[in-house]
Coordinates of C-alpha atoms in Angstrom, one line a residue:
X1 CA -130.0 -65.7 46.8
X2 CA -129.1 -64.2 43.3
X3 CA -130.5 -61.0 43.2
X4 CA -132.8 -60.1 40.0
X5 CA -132.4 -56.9 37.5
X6 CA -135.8 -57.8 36.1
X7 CA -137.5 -58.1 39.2
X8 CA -136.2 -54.8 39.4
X9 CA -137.7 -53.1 36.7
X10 CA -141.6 -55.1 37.0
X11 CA -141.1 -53.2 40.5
X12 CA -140.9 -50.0 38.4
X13 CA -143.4 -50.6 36.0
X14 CA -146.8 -48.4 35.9
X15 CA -149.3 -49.8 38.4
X16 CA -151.6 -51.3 35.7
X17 CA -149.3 -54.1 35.3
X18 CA -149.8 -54.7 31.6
X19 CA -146.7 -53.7 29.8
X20 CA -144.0 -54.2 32.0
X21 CA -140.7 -54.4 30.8
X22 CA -139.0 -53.5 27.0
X23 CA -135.8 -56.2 26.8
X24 CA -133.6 -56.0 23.6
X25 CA -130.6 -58.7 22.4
X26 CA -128.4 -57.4 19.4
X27 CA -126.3 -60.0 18.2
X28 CA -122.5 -60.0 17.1
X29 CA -120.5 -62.9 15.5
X30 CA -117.1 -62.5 15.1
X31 CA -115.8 -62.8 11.4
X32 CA -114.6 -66.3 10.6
X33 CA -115.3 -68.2 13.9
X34 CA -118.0 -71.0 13.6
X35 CA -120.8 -71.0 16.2
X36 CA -120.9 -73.2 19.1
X37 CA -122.9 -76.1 18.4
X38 CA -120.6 -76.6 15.0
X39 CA -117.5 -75.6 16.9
X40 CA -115.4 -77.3 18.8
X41 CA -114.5 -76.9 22.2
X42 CA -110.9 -75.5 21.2
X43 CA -112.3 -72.9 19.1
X44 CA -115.3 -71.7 21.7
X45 CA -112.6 -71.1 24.1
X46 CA -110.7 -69.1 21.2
X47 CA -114.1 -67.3 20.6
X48 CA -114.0 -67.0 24.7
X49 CA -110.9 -65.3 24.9
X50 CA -111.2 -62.8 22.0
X51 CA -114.3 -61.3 23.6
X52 CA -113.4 -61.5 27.3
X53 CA -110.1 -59.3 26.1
X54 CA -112.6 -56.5 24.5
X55 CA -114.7 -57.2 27.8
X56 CA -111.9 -56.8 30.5
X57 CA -110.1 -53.9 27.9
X58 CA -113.0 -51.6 26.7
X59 CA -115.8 -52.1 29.4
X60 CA -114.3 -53.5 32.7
X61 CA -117.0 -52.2 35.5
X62 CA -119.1 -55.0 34.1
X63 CA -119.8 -57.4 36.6
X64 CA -120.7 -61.5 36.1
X65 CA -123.7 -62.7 36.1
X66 CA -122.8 -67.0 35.5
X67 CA -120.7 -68.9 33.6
X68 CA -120.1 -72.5 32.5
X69 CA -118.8 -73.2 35.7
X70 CA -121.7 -72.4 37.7
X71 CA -123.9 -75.1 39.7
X72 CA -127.3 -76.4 37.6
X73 CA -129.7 -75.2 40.5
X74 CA -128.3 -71.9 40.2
X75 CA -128.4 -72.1 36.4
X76 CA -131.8 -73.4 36.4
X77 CA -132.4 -70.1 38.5
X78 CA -131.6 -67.7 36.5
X79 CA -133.3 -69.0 33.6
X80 CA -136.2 -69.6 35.2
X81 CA -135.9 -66.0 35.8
X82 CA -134.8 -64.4 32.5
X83 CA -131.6 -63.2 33.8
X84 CA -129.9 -66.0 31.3
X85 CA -130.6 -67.9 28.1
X86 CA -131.9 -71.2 29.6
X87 CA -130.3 -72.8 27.0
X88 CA -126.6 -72.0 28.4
X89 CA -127.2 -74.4 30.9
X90 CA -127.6 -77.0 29.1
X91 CA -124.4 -76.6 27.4
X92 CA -122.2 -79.1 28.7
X93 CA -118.6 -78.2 28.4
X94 CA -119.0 -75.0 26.3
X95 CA -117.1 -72.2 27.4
X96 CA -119.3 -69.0 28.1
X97 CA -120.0 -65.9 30.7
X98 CA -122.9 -63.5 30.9
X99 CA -122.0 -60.4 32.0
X100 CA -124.2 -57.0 33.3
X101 CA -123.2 -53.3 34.4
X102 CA -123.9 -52.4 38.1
X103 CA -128.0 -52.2 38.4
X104 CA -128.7 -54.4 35.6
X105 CA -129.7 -52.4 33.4
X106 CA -127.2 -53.5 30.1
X107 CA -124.9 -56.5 29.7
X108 CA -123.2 -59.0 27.4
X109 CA -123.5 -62.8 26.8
X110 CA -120.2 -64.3 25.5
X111 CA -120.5 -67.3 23.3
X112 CA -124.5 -67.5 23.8
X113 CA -126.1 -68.9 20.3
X114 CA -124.3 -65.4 18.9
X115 CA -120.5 -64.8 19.6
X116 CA -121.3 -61.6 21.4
X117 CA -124.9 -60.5 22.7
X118 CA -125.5 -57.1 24.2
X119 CA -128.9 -56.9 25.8
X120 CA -130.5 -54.0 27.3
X121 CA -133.6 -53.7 29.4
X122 CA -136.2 -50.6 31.1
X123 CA -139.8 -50.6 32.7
X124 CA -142.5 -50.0 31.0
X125 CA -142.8 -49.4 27.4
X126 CA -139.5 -48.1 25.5
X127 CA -137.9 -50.4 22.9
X128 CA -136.6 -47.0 20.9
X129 CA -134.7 -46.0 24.4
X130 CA -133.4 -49.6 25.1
X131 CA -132.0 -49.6 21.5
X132 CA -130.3 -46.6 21.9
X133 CA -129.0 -47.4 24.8
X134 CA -126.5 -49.8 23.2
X135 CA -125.3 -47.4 20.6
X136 CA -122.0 -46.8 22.6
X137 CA -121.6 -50.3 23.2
X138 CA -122.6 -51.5 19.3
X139 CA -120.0 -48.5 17.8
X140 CA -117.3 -50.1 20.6
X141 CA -117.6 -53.7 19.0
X142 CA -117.5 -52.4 15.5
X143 CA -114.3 -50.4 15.9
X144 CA -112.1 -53.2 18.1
X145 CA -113.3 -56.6 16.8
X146 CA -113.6 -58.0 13.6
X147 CA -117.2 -58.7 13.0
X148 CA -118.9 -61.2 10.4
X149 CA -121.4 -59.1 8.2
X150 CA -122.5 -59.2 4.4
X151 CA -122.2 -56.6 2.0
X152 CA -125.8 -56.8 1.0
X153 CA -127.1 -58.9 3.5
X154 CA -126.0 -57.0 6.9
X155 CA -124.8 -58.4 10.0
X156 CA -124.6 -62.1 9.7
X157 CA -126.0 -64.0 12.6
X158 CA -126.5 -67.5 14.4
X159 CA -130.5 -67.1 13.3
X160 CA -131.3 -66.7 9.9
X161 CA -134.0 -64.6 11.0
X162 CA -132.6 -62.1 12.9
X163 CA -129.3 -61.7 10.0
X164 CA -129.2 -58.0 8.9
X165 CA -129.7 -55.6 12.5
X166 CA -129.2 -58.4 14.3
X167 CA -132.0 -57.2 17.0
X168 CA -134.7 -58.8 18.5
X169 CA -136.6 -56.4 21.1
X170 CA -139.2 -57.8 23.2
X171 CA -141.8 -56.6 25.6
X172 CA -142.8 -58.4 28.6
X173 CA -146.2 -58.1 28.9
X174 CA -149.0 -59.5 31.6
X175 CA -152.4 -60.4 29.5
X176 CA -154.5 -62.5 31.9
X177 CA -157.9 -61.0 30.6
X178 CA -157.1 -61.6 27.3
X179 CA -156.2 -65.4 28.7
X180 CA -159.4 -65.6 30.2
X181 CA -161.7 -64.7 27.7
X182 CA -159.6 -67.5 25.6
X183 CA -158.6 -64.4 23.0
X184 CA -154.7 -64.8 23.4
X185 CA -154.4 -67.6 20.4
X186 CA -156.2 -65.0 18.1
X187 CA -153.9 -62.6 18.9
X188 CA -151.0 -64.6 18.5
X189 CA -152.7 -65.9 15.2
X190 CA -152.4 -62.0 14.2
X191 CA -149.3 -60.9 15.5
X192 CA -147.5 -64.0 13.5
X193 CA -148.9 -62.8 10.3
X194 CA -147.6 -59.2 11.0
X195 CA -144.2 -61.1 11.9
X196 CA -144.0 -61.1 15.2
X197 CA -144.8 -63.5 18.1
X198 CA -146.6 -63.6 21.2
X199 CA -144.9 -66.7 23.2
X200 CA -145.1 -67.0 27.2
X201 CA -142.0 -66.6 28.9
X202 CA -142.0 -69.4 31.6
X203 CA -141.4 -73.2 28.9
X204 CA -144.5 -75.7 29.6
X205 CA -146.7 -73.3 31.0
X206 CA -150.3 -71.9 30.5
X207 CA -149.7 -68.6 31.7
X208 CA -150.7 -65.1 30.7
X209 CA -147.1 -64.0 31.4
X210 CA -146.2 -63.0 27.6
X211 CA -143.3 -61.9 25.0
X212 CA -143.9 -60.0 22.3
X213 CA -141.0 -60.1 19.9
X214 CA -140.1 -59.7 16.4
X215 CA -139.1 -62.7 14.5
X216 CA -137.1 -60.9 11.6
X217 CA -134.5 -58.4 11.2
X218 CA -134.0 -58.1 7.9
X219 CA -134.8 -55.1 5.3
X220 CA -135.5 -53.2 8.5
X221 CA -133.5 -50.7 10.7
X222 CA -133.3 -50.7 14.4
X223 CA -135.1 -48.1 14.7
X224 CA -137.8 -49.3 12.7
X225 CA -137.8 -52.8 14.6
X226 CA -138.5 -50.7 17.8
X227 CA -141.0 -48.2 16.5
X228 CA -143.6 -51.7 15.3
X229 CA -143.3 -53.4 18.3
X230 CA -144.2 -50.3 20.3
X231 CA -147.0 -49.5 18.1
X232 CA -148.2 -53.4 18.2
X233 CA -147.4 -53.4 22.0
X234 CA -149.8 -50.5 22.8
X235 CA -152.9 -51.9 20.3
X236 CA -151.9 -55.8 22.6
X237 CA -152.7 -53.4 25.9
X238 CA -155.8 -52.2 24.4
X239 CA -156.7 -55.3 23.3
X240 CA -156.2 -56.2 27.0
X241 CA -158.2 -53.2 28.5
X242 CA -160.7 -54.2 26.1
X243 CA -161.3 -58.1 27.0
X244 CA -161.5 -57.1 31.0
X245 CA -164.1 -54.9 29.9
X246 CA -166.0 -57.6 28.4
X247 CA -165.4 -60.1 30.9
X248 CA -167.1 -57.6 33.4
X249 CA -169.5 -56.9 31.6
X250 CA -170.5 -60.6 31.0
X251 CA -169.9 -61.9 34.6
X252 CA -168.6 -58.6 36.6
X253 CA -170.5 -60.6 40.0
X254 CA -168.8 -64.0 39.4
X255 CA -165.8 -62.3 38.5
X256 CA -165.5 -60.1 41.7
X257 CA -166.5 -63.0 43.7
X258 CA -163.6 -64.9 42.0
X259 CA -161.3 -62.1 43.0
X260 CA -162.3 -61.6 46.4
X261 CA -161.9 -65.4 47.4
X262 CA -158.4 -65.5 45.7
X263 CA -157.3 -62.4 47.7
X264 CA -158.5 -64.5 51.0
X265 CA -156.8 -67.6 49.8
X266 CA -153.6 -66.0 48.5
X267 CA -153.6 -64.5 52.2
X268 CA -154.3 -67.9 54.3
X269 CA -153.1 -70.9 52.3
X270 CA -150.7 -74.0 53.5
X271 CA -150.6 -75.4 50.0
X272 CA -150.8 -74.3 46.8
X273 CA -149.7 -76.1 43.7
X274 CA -148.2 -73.9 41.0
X275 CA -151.0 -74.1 38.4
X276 CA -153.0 -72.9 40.6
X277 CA -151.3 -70.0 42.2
X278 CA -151.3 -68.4 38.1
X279 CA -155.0 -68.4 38.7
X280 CA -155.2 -66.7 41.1
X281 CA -152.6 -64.1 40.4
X282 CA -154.3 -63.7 37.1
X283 CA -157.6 -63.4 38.8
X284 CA -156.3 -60.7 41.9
X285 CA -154.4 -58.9 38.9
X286 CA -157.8 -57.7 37.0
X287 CA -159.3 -57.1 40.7
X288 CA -156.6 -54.8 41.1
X289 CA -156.7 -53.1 37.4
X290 CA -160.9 -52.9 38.0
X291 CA -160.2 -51.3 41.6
X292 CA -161.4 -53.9 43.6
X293 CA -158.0 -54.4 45.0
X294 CA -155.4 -51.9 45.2
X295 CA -152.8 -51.7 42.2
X296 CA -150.1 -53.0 44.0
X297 CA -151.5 -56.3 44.1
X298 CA -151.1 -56.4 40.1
X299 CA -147.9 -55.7 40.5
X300 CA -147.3 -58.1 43.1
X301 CA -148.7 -60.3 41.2
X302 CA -146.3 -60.9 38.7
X303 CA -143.6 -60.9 40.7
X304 CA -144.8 -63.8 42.0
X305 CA -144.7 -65.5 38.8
X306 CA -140.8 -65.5 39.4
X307 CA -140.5 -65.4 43.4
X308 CA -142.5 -68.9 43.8
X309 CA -140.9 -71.0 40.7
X310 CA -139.7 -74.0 41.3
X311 CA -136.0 -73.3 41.1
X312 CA -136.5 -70.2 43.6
X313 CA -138.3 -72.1 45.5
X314 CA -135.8 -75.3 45.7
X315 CA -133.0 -72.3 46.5
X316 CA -134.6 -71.0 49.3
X317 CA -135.1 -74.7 50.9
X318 CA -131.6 -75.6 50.4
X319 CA -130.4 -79.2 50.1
X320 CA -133.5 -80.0 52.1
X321 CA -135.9 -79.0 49.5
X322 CA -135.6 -82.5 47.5
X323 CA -136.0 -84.5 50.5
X324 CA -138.4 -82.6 52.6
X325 CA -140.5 -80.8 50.0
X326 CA -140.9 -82.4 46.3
X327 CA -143.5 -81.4 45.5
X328 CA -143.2 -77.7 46.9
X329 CA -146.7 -76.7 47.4
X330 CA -146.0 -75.9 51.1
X331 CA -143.1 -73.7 50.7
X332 CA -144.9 -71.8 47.4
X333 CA -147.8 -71.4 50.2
X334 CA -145.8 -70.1 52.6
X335 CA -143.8 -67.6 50.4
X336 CA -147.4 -66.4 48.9
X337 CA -148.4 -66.1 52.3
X338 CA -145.5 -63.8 53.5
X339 CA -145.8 -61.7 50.3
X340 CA -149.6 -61.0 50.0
X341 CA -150.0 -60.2 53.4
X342 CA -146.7 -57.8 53.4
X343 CA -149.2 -55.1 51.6

């Protein structure tokens, strides 16, 4: 099984399970080099081999995470678990590597929508640290490559949105009272109109599993980038805090009642479909933020969002999972199970 760095740092995260984990990408192009879905195969494995010199030359304890060449179910994997842009996988021929420094906490994306990507990640709340953090790594890339960037404009990028820094920071955030009290769409109404978005992180799911990222770059130094989203991230957490209130307050007996019977279920089921597993990890998540449950099982329950997807799921089966489970409620059921009744 391919181990996870975010997994990692959820596990790290303070017990409230809310703000869990500050991820950054600052993106690099190299100065006259198209980008890939212009370019053609020659010149992305030009573009390849510029940046895997600088890689093997200037920071060589980094170790891969997946290239081009990997299988699709392992791909699909590491998407579905935010270790890689899903859309690399989807790339068909392109040449490209990710890359990450022992523990997980930085690494680099060669020939991702950017040239270069350095991403960074921490528990918790600190988009200020996990930009610094790549200061070494951003003055390297600057001094041995030739990068593309404006006079005026700043560091010119594959998204027009992001050209000046070149940084997007986002903070993984768990919101599920905030779902349930059907308030998430007016704060994402908000936060867009502030220039920023609020998007979940798993594609074609209603789930309370959350980003909050900025969605421009420009006029704006890194710094300053990191220092609104903090600010923004903290008033989303209240916001949060503020909505479980409420929904106690409105229906605190229905609500524990709720929580009670999805801690017995999540214990003692043989099947359990994936829509319904968010439920109730939403659900055991506020019992454990309201004390009804202990705080681990907030915790716990977001690393479930990622431990019982479908692609973890179809990796832990094997080559039997297609034939013997399609529709995988029995093997989520049993990995629930096994997890929820570990505490």
């Amino acid at each position: 099984m391919i181990p996870s760095s975010l997994l990692s740092r959820i596990r790290e995260a303070p017990e409230d399970a809310v703000l869990l984990c500050t991820r950054i990408r600052l993106g690099r192009s190299l100065e006259g080099r198209k980008w890939w879905e212009r370019d053609t195969l020659e010149g992305q494995d030009e573009t390849c081999r510029i940046l895997d010199e600088f890689r093997r030359t200037h920071l060589p304890d980094l170790e891969p995470i997946a290239d081009a060449s990997f299988e699709a179910d392992d791909l699909a994997l590491l998407g579905e678990r935010l270790e890689i842009n899903p859309a690399l996988r989807t790339r068909s021929g392109a040449c490209w590597s990710a890359w990450a420094e022992p523990g997980g906490a930085r690494g680099m994306t060669v020939n991702d929508e950017d040239h270069l990507r350095f991403w960074a990640q921490c528990s918790g709340l600190d988009p200020l640290g996990c930009v610094e953090s790549l200061s070494d790594w951003e003055a390297l890339a600057r001094t041995r490559l030739t990068l593309a960037r404006d006079p005026q404009w700043g560091w010119r990028t594959w998204n027009p949105a992001l050209v000046g820094t070149g940084l997007q920071v986002g903070q993984l955030m768990f919101l599920p009272a905030l779902r349930w009290t059907r308030r998430l769409g007016e704060t994402q109404a908000a936060l867009d109109a502030m220039g920023f978005v609020l998007s979940p992180v798993m594609e074609d799911e209603d789930t309370a599993l959350v980003a909050l990222a900025n969605r421009m770059a420009l006029g704006l130094t890194e710094s300053e980038i990191a220092q609104r989203l903090g600010d923004l991230a903290v008033r989303v957490a209240q916001e949060e805090e503020r909505a479980l209130n409420d929904l106690v307050q409105a229906q605190e007996a229905e609500l524990r009642d709720a929580v009670l019977r999805s801690n017995a279920l999540l214990g003692s089921v043989a099947l359990l479909s994936r829509p319904e597993l968010l439920r109730r990890l939403e659900l055991c998540a506020m019992g454990g933020r309201m004390g009804w449950l202990g705080n681990i099982h907030a915790r716990l329950a977001v690393q479930l969002h990622f431990m019982c997807g479908d692609a973890h799921l179809t990796a832990m089966a094997g080559p039997v999972a297609k034939e013997a489970h399609q529709k995988l409620d029995d093997l989520r059921a049993s990995a629930v199970v096994k997890a929820w009744t570990s505490l």
